[in-house]
Coordinates of C-alpha atoms and ligand atoms in Angstrom, one line a residue:
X1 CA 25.1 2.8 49.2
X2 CA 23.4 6.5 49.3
X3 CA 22.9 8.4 53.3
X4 CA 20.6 6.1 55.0
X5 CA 19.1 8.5 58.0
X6 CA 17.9 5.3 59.9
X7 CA 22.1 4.3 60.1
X8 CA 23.4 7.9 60.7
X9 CA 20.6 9.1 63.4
X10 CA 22.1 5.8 65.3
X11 CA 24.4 7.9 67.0
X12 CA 22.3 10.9 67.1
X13 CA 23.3 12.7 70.2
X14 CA 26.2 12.3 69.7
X15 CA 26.3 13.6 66.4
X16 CA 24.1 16.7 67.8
X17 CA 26.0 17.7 70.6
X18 CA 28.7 19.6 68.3
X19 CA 26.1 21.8 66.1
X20 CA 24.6 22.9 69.7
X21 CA 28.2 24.0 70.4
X22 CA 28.6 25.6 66.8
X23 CA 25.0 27.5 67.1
X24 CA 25.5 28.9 70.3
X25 CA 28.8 30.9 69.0
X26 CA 26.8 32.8 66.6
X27 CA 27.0 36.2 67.3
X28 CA 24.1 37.5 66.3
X29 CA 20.2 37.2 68.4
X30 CA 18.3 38.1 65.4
X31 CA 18.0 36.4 63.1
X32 CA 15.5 36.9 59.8
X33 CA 16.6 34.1 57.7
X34 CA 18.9 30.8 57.9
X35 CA 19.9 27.7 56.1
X36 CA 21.3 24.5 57.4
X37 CA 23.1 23.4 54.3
X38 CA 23.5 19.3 54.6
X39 CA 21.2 19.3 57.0
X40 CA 20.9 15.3 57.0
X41 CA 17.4 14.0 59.5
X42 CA 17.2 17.3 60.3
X43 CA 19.3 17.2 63.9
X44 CA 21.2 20.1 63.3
X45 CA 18.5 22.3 61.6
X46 CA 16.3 21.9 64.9
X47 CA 19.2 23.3 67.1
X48 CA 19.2 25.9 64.7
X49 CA 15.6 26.2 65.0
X50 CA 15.4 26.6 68.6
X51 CA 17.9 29.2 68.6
X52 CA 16.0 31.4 66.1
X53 CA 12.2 30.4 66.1
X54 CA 11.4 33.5 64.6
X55 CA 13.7 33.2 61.5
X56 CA 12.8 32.1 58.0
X57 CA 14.2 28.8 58.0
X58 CA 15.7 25.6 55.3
X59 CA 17.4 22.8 55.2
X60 CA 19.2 22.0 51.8
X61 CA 20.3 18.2 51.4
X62 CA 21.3 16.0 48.6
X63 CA 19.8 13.2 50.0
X64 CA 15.8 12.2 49.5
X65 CA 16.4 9.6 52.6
X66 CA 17.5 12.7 54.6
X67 CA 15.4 15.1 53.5
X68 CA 12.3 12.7 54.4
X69 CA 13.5 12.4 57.7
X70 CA 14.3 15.7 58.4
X71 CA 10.5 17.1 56.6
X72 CA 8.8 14.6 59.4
X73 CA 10.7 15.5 62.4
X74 CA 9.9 19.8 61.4
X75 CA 7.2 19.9 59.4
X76 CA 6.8 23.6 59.5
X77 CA 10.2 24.1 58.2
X78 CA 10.8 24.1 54.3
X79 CA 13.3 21.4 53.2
X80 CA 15.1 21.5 49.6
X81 CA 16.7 18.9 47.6
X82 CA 20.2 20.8 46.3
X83 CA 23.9 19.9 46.2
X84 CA 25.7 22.6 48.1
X85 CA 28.4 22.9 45.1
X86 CA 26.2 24.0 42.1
X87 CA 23.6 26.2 44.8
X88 CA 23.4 29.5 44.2
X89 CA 20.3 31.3 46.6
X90 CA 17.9 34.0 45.3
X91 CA 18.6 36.0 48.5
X92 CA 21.2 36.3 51.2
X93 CA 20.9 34.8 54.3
X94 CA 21.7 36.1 57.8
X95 CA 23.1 32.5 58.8
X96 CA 24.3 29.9 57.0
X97 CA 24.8 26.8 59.1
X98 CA 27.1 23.5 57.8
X99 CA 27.1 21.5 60.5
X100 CA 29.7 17.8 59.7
X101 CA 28.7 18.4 56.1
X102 CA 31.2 20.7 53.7
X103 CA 33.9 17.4 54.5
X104 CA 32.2 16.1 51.7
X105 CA 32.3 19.2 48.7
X106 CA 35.7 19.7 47.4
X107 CA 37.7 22.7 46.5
X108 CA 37.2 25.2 50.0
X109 CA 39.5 28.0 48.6
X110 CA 36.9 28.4 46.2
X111 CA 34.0 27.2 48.3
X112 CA 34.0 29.3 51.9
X113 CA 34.2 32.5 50.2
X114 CA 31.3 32.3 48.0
X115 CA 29.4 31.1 50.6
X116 CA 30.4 34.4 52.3
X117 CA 29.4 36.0 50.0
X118 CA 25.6 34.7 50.1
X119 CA 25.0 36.4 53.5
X120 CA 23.6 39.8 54.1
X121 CA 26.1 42.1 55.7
X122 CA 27.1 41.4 59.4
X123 CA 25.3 37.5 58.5
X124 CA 27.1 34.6 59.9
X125 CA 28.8 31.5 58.3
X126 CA 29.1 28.7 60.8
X127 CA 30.6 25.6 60.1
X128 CA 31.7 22.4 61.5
X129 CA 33.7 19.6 60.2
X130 CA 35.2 16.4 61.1
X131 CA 39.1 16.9 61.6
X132 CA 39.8 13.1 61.9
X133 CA 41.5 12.1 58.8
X134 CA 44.4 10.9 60.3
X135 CA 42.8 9.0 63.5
X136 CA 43.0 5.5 64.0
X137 CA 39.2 5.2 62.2
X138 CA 40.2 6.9 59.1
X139 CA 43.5 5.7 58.8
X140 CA 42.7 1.7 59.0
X141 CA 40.1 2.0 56.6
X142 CA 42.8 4.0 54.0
X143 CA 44.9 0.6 54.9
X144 CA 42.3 -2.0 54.4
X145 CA 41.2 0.0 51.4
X146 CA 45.0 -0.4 50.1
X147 CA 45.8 -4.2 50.9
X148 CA 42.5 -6.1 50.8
X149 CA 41.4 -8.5 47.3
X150 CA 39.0 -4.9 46.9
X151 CA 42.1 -2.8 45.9
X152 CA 41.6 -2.1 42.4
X153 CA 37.8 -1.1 42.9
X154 CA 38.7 1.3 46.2
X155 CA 42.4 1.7 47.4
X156 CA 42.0 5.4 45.1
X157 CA 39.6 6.7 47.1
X158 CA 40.0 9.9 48.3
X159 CA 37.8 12.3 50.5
X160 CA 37.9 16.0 49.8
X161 CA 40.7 18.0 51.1
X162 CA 40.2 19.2 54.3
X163 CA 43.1 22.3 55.9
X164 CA 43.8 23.4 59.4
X165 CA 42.6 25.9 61.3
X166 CA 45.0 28.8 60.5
X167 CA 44.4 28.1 56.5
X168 CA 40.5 28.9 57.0
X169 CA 41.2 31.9 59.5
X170 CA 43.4 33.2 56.5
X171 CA 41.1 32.2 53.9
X172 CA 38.4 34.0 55.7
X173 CA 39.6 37.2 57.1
X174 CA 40.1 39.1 53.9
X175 CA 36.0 38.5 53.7
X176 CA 34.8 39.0 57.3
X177 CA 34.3 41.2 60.0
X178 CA 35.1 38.2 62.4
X179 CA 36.5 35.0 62.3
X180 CA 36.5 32.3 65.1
X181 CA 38.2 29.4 64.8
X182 CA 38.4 26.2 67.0
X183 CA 39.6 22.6 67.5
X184 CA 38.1 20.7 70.1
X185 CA 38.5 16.6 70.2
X186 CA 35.1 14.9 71.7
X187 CA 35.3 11.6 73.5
X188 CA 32.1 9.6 72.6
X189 CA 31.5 6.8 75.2
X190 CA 29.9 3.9 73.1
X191 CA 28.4 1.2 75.1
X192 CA 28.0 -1.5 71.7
X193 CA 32.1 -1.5 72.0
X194 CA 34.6 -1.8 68.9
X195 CA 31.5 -2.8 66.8
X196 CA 29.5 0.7 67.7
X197 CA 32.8 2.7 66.1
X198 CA 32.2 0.3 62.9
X199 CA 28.5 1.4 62.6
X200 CA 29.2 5.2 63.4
X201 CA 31.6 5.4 60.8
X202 CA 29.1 2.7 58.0
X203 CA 26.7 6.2 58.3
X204 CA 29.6 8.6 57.0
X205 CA 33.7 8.1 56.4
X206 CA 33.1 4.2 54.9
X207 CA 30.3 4.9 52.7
X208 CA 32.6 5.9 50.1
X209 CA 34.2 2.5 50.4
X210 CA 31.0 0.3 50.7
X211 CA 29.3 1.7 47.5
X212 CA 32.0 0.7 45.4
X213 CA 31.8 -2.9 46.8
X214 CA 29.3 -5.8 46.4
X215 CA 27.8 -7.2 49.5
X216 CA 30.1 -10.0 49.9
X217 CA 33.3 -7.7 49.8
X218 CA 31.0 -4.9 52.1
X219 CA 30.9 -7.8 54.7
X220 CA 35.1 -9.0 54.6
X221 CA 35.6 -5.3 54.3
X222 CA 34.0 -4.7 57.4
X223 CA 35.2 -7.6 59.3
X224 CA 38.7 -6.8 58.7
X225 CA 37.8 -2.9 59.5
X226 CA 36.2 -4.3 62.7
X227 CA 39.7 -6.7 64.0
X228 CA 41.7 -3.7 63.0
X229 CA 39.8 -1.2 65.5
X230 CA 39.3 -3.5 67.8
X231 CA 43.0 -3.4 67.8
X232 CA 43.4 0.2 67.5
X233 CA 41.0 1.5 70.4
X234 CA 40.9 0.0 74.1
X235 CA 38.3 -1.5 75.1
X236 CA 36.9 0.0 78.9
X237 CA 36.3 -2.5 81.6
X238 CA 32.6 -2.6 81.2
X239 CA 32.9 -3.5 77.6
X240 CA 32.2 0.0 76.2
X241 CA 35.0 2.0 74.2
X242 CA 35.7 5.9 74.1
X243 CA 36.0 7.7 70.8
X244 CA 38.0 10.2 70.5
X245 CA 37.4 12.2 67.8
X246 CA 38.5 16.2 66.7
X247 CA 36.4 18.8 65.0
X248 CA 37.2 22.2 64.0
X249 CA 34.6 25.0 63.8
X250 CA 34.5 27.6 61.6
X251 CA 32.3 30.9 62.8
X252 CA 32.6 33.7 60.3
X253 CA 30.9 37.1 60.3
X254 CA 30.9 39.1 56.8
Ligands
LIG301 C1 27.3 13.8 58.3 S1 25.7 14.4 57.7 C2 25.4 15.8 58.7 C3 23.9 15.9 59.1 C4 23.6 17.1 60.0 N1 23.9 18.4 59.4 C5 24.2 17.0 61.4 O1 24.6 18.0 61.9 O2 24.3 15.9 61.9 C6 26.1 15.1 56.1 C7 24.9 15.4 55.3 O3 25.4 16.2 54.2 C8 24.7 15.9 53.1 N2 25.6 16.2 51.9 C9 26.8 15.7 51.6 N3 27.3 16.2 50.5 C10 26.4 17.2 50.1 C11 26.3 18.1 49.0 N4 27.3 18.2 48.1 N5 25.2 18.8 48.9 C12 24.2 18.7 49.8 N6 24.2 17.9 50.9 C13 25.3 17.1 51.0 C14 24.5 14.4 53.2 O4 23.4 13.9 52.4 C15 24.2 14.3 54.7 O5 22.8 14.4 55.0

């Protein structure tokens, strides 16, 4: 089960609204070149876009689904299939934008600073990731994971280690200028109720899961996943539920 744009772009603005918070913290207003590393449809590369329509801009992605999206929706823009752990750039960049995508490459002692290190001097790293592993969502699918007939094929899997805040501001400083970092826990209204938070996370945190499974254990695994966080969140009177669910953002100035 590889990215599937059509399933992650569900929940678009909703998925948009926190790179438009990330982009507008960047210090600087010029701006000659920038990359959106994991830049998925191409969402967050357009905020970053609009901020800078001057710049020189791409969007790296792993994903040929993604990158198809995101080379319709900005055809002027270049677009390059890469995996953000083995790329290493010709030239530095002024801004390096990873917007809900460096959850998913390992090893960020190792990885934040060399990313610093592929920006020009006074260039800006800006990143945003999901800081949700132990909310209800993550948590219940960890369970099912564990305890369902699936077990042996899935209960191992683990998603990259992710820190709090003060471990990236002292990671980072020693590089940077700069360093700004936040937490701020966004509460998504979705009107398609318990079985909305079940397709928001089938586009990221349960793909891990689902592409180990076969179809008939991708369907049980989701109806159990759906009881449990049906259980887990409240429902609102009008058959909607909220979603509460933290980031942290990372800006960093070399
Ligand atoms: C959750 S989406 C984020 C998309 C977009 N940046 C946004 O702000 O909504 C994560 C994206 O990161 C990409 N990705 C995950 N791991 C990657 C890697 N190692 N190298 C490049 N892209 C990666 C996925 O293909 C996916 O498009």
């Amino acid at each position: 089960m590889s990215w599937s744009a059509r399933q992650y772009s569900m929940f678009e603005q909703q998925r948009t609204r926190p790179v438009r918070d990330l982009v507008a913290a960047i210090p600087a207003n010029r701006v000659k070149t920038a990359i959106d590393l994991g830049c998925g449809p191409g969402n967050s590369t357009e905020v970053l876009a609009e901020r800078y329509p001057d710049a020189s801009m791409t969007g790296l992605d792993s994903s040929e689904n993604m990158l198809a999206e995101a080379r319709q929706r900005l055809p002027s823009l270049q677009f390059a299939l890469a995996d953000i752990d083995t790329w290493r750039p010709e030239h530095a960049f002024d801004v390096i934008l990873a917007n809900a995508s460096l959850q998913w490459v390992p090893d960020h002692a190792e990885l934040y600073p060399r990313l610093i290190s592929f920006l020009e001097p006074g260039g800006t790293l800006a990143v945003q990731t999901p800081d949700n592993l132990q909310e209800p969502a993550h948590r219940l699918a960890r369970d099912i994971a564990a305890s369902g007939p699936w077990a042996g094929k899935i209960a191992s899997v683990k998603h990259p280690d992710r820190h709090p805040a003060a471990w990236y501001f002292n990671l980072l400083q020693p590089h940077c200028t700069e360093v700004d970092v936040w937490r701020t826990t966004y509460h998504h209204p979705l009107s398609g109720g318990h079985a909305a938070i079940v397709e928001w996370f089938k586009g990221s945190a349960l793909r891990p899961y689902l592409q180990r499974l076969d179809e008939v254990e991708q369907k049980d695994f989701l109806d159990a996943y759906l009881h449990a966080v049906s259980q887990a969140y409240q429902a609102l009177s009008d058959g909607s539920v909220l979603l509460p669910f933290p980031r942290l953002f990372v800006v960093a100035t070399r």
